[in-house]
C-alpha cells in the first residue's frame, strides 16, 4: 500500500479526499480501453491493437490500474467501503474470466467491498461463453451488462457491430443460467435504416431473454466518428427527432407491458432490486473514483479526469503520481445545474426545494403544459415530458 503521507495528488483532489464524508455512497469505475474493432458510432476512449501498437498493452494497463487503486485508497485516507464497482469500456470481456477476476482482486486488495456490493461488468456478446459467465459469478461479479443494440442484421451492420443478431440474447440466457439474477441488455434506436418493425423485433428478442433491466439510447452521431463522416457525405441520413420520439414511446409501452418500468429516462427495470445502483450514484451526485485511461472522478464537489492514452496513463503512474490530466472544483451554481439536470431525469423526480422561486415559476409552466407532474415535494417528468427532458431543464434554469 501507499504511504498516506506521501500520496501524490493535486491540491484540489487532496483537499476533496481529506474532507469527504465517509458516510456517503462511494463507487469505483474501472475503464478497460481495449476493443477488437471500432464501432462506427463510438467516440469512447477505446483502442484496437493496431491503434495501440507497441506503446501499451493489457499487461501494462493492468499494472497501472493496480497502482492507481492503491493511490486512490491512500488518498481517501480512512476506510471507505465501496458500494458499487462498474467495469466498463471498451470491451472488458476481452480480458477473459481470469483478467476480470484479477481486476476485482485488485479492487479488494486496495478497498473494502461493502456487504451486498453491486459489481458489474460490461461485456460484448461475441466475447462471452457459458464458462466465461460461470467464472465471473465465482469471482464475485453480481451483474452483467451486454451490448445488444439491435436484433436486425442490417442495423448492426450500419453500427459496425460484429455479433450476430441472436448472440446477445443467447449470452443473456447464459449469464442467467450461470446464476446472475441481474442482467442488462443495451439497445440503440434510431439507426439509419431501422424500421419500427425492426425495433419491435429487437424488443421481442430482449424480452425473450428474461433480463431484469434494459437500457435504450437514441443514436447520437458524434463528431469525429466513422458514422458522422458517412452522414456528412450523404451516405446515410441523420436520425430524425420525430422518429426518435415515436421509437421511444414504442420502447416504453412495450417494456411497461412486460413489467419493466422506467426509473431514469433511458433505463427500465423489473423492480427496485434490479436498478443499476452504480448509475443511480452518478445521478445522485455521490462520490466515485474513475480508474483507468480517460476515466473521470468526483469526490466532494471536485472532478478530475485521467490522461486518455493508455501509454501516457501508465507512464505517469509508473513515476509515482496519479495520472490526472486536469481537475475542477464545481462552483455552487454548477453543482445546482447538475443536480437539476440529473435528478429530473429520474422517476423519483426533482425536489422542489432544489429550485429558486424564479426556477419554480419556470417549472410551473411545464406543469401547466402537462410535461411535469407536481407530486408535492417533487416534480416528475410525464410520459410526454421525458421526450423533452433536456429542453425542460434548460428552460427551468434560464427562466
CSV table of N, CA and C in Angstrom, one decimal, residues 284-354:
chain,number,residue,atom,x,y,z
A,284,UNK,N,-27.3,10.7,-8.3
A,284,UNK,CA,-27.4,11.4,-7.0
A,284,UNK,C,-26.2,12.2,-6.6
A,285,UNK,N,-25.2,12.3,-7.5
A,285,UNK,CA,-24.0,13.1,-7.3
A,285,UNK,C,-23.2,12.6,-6.1
A,286,UNK,N,-23.2,11.2,-5.9
A,286,UNK,CA,-22.4,10.6,-4.9
A,286,UNK,C,-20.9,10.7,-5.3
A,287,UNK,N,-20.0,10.2,-4.5
A,287,UNK,CA,-18.6,10.2,-4.8
A,287,UNK,C,-18.3,8.9,-5.6
A,288,UNK,N,-17.4,9.0,-6.5
A,288,UNK,CA,-16.8,7.9,-7.2
A,288,UNK,C,-15.4,8.2,-7.7
A,289,UNK,N,-14.6,7.1,-7.9
A,289,UNK,CA,-13.3,7.3,-8.4
A,289,UNK,C,-13.2,6.5,-9.7
A,290,UNK,N,-12.8,7.2,-10.7
A,290,UNK,CA,-12.7,6.5,-12.0
A,290,UNK,C,-11.3,6.1,-12.2
A,291,UNK,N,-11.1,4.8,-12.4
A,291,UNK,CA,-9.8,4.2,-12.6
A,291,UNK,C,-9.5,3.8,-14.0
A,292,UNK,N,-8.4,4.2,-14.6
A,292,UNK,CA,-8.1,3.8,-16.0
A,292,UNK,C,-7.9,5.0,-16.9
A,293,UNK,N,-7.5,4.8,-18.1
A,293,UNK,CA,-7.2,5.9,-19.0
A,293,UNK,C,-8.5,6.7,-19.4
A,294,UNK,N,-8.4,8.0,-19.2
A,294,UNK,CA,-9.5,8.9,-19.5
A,294,UNK,C,-10.7,8.8,-18.6
A,295,UNK,N,-10.6,8.0,-17.5
A,295,UNK,CA,-11.7,7.9,-16.5
A,295,UNK,C,-11.9,9.2,-15.8
A,296,UNK,N,-13.1,9.5,-15.5
A,296,UNK,CA,-13.5,10.7,-14.7
A,296,UNK,C,-13.9,10.3,-13.3
A,297,UNK,N,-13.6,11.2,-12.3
A,297,UNK,CA,-13.9,11.0,-10.9
A,297,UNK,C,-14.6,12.2,-10.3
A,298,UNK,N,-15.3,12.0,-9.2
A,298,UNK,CA,-16.0,13.0,-8.5
A,298,UNK,C,-15.9,12.7,-7.0
A,299,UNK,N,-15.3,13.6,-6.2
A,299,UNK,CA,-15.3,13.4,-4.8
A,299,UNK,C,-15.5,14.8,-4.2
A,300,UNK,N,-16.6,14.9,-3.4
A,300,UNK,CA,-16.8,16.1,-2.6
A,300,UNK,C,-16.8,17.4,-3.4
A,301,UNK,N,-17.4,17.4,-4.6
A,301,UNK,CA,-17.5,18.6,-5.4
A,301,UNK,C,-16.3,18.9,-6.3
A,302,UNK,N,-15.3,18.0,-6.3
A,302,UNK,CA,-14.2,18.2,-7.2
A,302,UNK,C,-14.2,17.1,-8.2
A,303,UNK,N,-14.1,17.5,-9.5
A,303,UNK,CA,-14.0,16.5,-10.6
A,303,UNK,C,-12.6,16.5,-11.1
A,304,UNK,N,-12.2,15.3,-11.6
A,304,UNK,CA,-10.9,15.3,-12.3
A,304,UNK,C,-11.0,14.1,-13.3
A,305,UNK,N,-10.1,14.2,-14.3
A,305,UNK,CA,-10.1,13.2,-15.3
A,305,UNK,C,-8.6,12.8,-15.7
A,306,UNK,N,-8.5,11.5,-16.0
A,306,UNK,CA,-7.1,11.0,-16.3
A,306,UNK,C,-6.7,11.2,-17.7
A,307,UNK,N,-5.4,11.1,-17.9
A,307,UNK,CA,-4.8,11.2,-19.3
A,307,UNK,C,-5.5,10.0,-20.1
A,308,UNK,N,-5.8,10.3,-21.3
A,308,UNK,CA,-6.6,9.4,-22.1
A,308,UNK,C,-5.8,8.2,-22.7
A,309,UNK,N,-4.6,8.5,-23.2
A,309,UNK,CA,-3.9,7.4,-23.9
A,309,UNK,C,-3.3,6.4,-22.8
A,310,UNK,N,-3.5,5.1,-23.1
A,310,UNK,CA,-3.0,4.1,-22.1
A,310,UNK,C,-1.5,4.2,-21.8
A,311,UNK,N,-0.7,4.6,-22.8
A,311,UNK,CA,0.7,4.6,-22.5
A,311,UNK,C,1.1,5.8,-21.6
A,312,UNK,N,0.5,7.0,-21.9
A,312,UNK,CA,0.7,8.1,-21.0
A,312,UNK,C,0.2,7.9,-19.6
A,313,UNK,N,-1.0,7.3,-19.5
A,313,UNK,CA,-1.6,6.9,-18.2
A,313,UNK,C,-0.7,6.0,-17.4
A,314,UNK,N,-0.1,5.0,-18.1
A,314,UNK,CA,0.7,4.1,-17.4
A,314,UNK,C,2.1,4.7,-17.0
A,315,UNK,N,2.6,5.5,-17.8
A,315,UNK,CA,3.9,6.1,-17.5
A,315,UNK,C,3.9,7.1,-16.4
A,316,UNK,N,2.8,7.8,-16.2
A,316,UNK,CA,2.6,8.8,-15.1
A,316,UNK,C,2.5,8.0,-13.8
A,317,UNK,N,1.8,6.9,-13.8
A,317,UNK,CA,1.6,6.1,-12.6
A,317,UNK,C,2.9,5.4,-12.3
A,318,UNK,N,3.7,5.0,-13.3
A,318,UNK,CA,5.0,4.3,-13.0
A,318,UNK,C,5.9,5.3,-12.4
A,319,UNK,N,5.7,6.6,-12.6
A,319,UNK,CA,6.5,7.7,-12.0
A,319,UNK,C,6.1,8.0,-10.6
A,320,UNK,N,5.0,7.4,-10.1
A,320,UNK,CA,4.6,7.6,-8.7
A,320,UNK,C,3.5,8.6,-8.5
A,321,UNK,N,2.9,9.1,-9.6
A,321,UNK,CA,1.9,10.1,-9.4
A,321,UNK,C,0.5,9.6,-10.0
A,322,UNK,N,-0.5,10.3,-9.6
A,322,UNK,CA,-1.8,10.0,-10.2
A,322,UNK,C,-1.8,10.5,-11.6
A,323,UNK,N,-2.5,9.9,-12.5
A,323,UNK,CA,-2.5,10.3,-14.0
A,323,UNK,C,-3.5,11.3,-14.3
A,324,UNK,N,-3.6,12.4,-13.5
A,324,UNK,CA,-4.6,13.4,-13.6
A,324,UNK,C,-4.3,14.3,-14.7
A,325,UNK,N,-5.1,14.5,-15.7
A,325,UNK,CA,-4.9,15.4,-16.8
A,325,UNK,C,-5.3,16.8,-16.4
A,326,UNK,N,-6.4,16.9,-15.6
A,326,UNK,CA,-6.9,18.2,-15.1
A,326,UNK,C,-7.9,18.0,-14.1
A,327,UNK,N,-8.3,19.0,-13.3
A,327,UNK,CA,-9.3,18.9,-12.3
A,327,UNK,C,-10.1,20.2,-12.3
A,328,UNK,N,-11.2,20.2,-11.6
A,328,UNK,CA,-12.0,21.4,-11.4
A,328,UNK,C,-12.8,21.3,-10.2
A,329,UNK,N,-12.9,22.4,-9.4
A,329,UNK,CA,-13.8,22.4,-8.3
A,329,UNK,C,-15.2,23.1,-8.8
A,330,UNK,N,-16.2,22.3,-8.6
A,330,UNK,CA,-17.5,22.8,-9.1
A,330,UNK,C,-18.0,23.9,-8.2
A,331,UNK,N,-18.4,25.0,-8.8
A,331,UNK,CA,-19.0,26.1,-8.1
A,331,UNK,C,-20.4,25.7,-7.7
A,332,UNK,N,-20.9,26.4,-6.7
A,332,UNK,CA,-22.3,26.1,-6.2
A,332,UNK,C,-23.3,26.1,-7.3
A,333,UNK,N,-23.2,27.1,-8.2
A,333,UNK,CA,-24.1,27.2,-9.3
A,333,UNK,C,-24.0,26.0,-10.3
A,334,UNK,N,-22.7,25.5,-10.5
A,334,UNK,CA,-22.5,24.3,-11.4
A,334,UNK,C,-23.1,23.1,-10.7
A,335,UNK,N,-22.9,23.0,-9.4
A,335,UNK,CA,-23.5,21.8,-8.7
A,335,UNK,C,-25.0,21.8,-8.8
A,336,UNK,N,-25.6,23.0,-8.6
A,336,UNK,CA,-27.0,23.1,-8.7
A,336,UNK,C,-27.5,22.7,-10.1
A,337,UNK,N,-26.8,23.2,-11.1
A,337,UNK,CA,-27.2,22.8,-12.5
A,337,UNK,C,-27.2,21.3,-12.7
A,338,UNK,N,-26.1,20.7,-12.2
A,338,UNK,CA,-26.0,19.3,-12.4
A,338,UNK,C,-27.1,18.5,-11.6
A,339,UNK,N,-27.4,19.0,-10.4
A,339,UNK,CA,-28.5,18.3,-9.7
A,339,UNK,C,-29.8,18.4,-10.4
A,340,UNK,N,-30.1,19.6,-10.9
A,340,UNK,CA,-31.4,19.7,-11.6
A,340,UNK,C,-31.4,18.8,-12.9
A,341,UNK,N,-30.3,18.9,-13.6
A,341,UNK,CA,-30.2,18.1,-14.9
A,341,UNK,C,-30.3,16.6,-14.7
A,342,UNK,N,-29.7,16.1,-13.6
A,342,UNK,CA,-29.7,14.7,-13.4
A,342,UNK,C,-30.9,14.2,-12.6
A,343,UNK,N,-31.4,14.9,-11.6
A,343,UNK,CA,-32.5,14.4,-10.8
A,343,UNK,C,-33.8,14.4,-11.6
A,344,UNK,N,-33.9,15.4,-12.5
A,344,UNK,CA,-35.2,15.5,-13.2
A,344,UNK,C,-35.4,14.3,-14.2
A,345,UNK,N,-34.3,13.7,-14.5
A,345,UNK,CA,-34.4,12.5,-15.4
A,345,UNK,C,-34.8,11.2,-14.7
A,346,UNK,N,-34.9,11.3,-13.4
A,346,UNK,CA,-35.2,10.1,-12.7
A,346,UNK,C,-36.7,10.1,-12.3
A,347,UNK,N,-37.2,8.9,-12.1
A,347,UNK,CA,-38.6,8.7,-11.7
A,347,UNK,C,-38.9,9.3,-10.4
A,348,UNK,N,-37.9,9.3,-9.5
A,348,UNK,CA,-38.1,9.9,-8.2
A,348,UNK,C,-38.3,11.4,-8.2
A,349,UNK,N,-37.8,12.0,-9.3
A,349,UNK,CA,-38.1,13.4,-9.6
A,349,UNK,C,-37.2,14.4,-9.0
A,350,UNK,N,-37.4,15.6,-9.3
A,350,UNK,CA,-36.6,16.7,-8.8
A,350,UNK,C,-37.2,17.4,-7.6
A,351,UNK,N,-36.5,17.4,-6.4
A,351,UNK,CA,-37.0,18.0,-5.2
A,351,UNK,C,-37.4,19.5,-5.5
A,352,UNK,N,-38.5,19.9,-5.1
A,352,UNK,CA,-38.9,21.3,-5.3
A,352,UNK,C,-38.0,22.2,-4.5
A,353,UNK,N,-37.5,21.7,-3.4
A,353,UNK,CA,-36.6,22.5,-2.5
A,353,UNK,C,-35.3,22.9,-3.2
A,354,UNK,N,-35.0,22.2,-4.3
A,354,UNK,CA,-33.8,22.5,-5.1
A,354,UNK,C,-33.9,23.7,-5.9
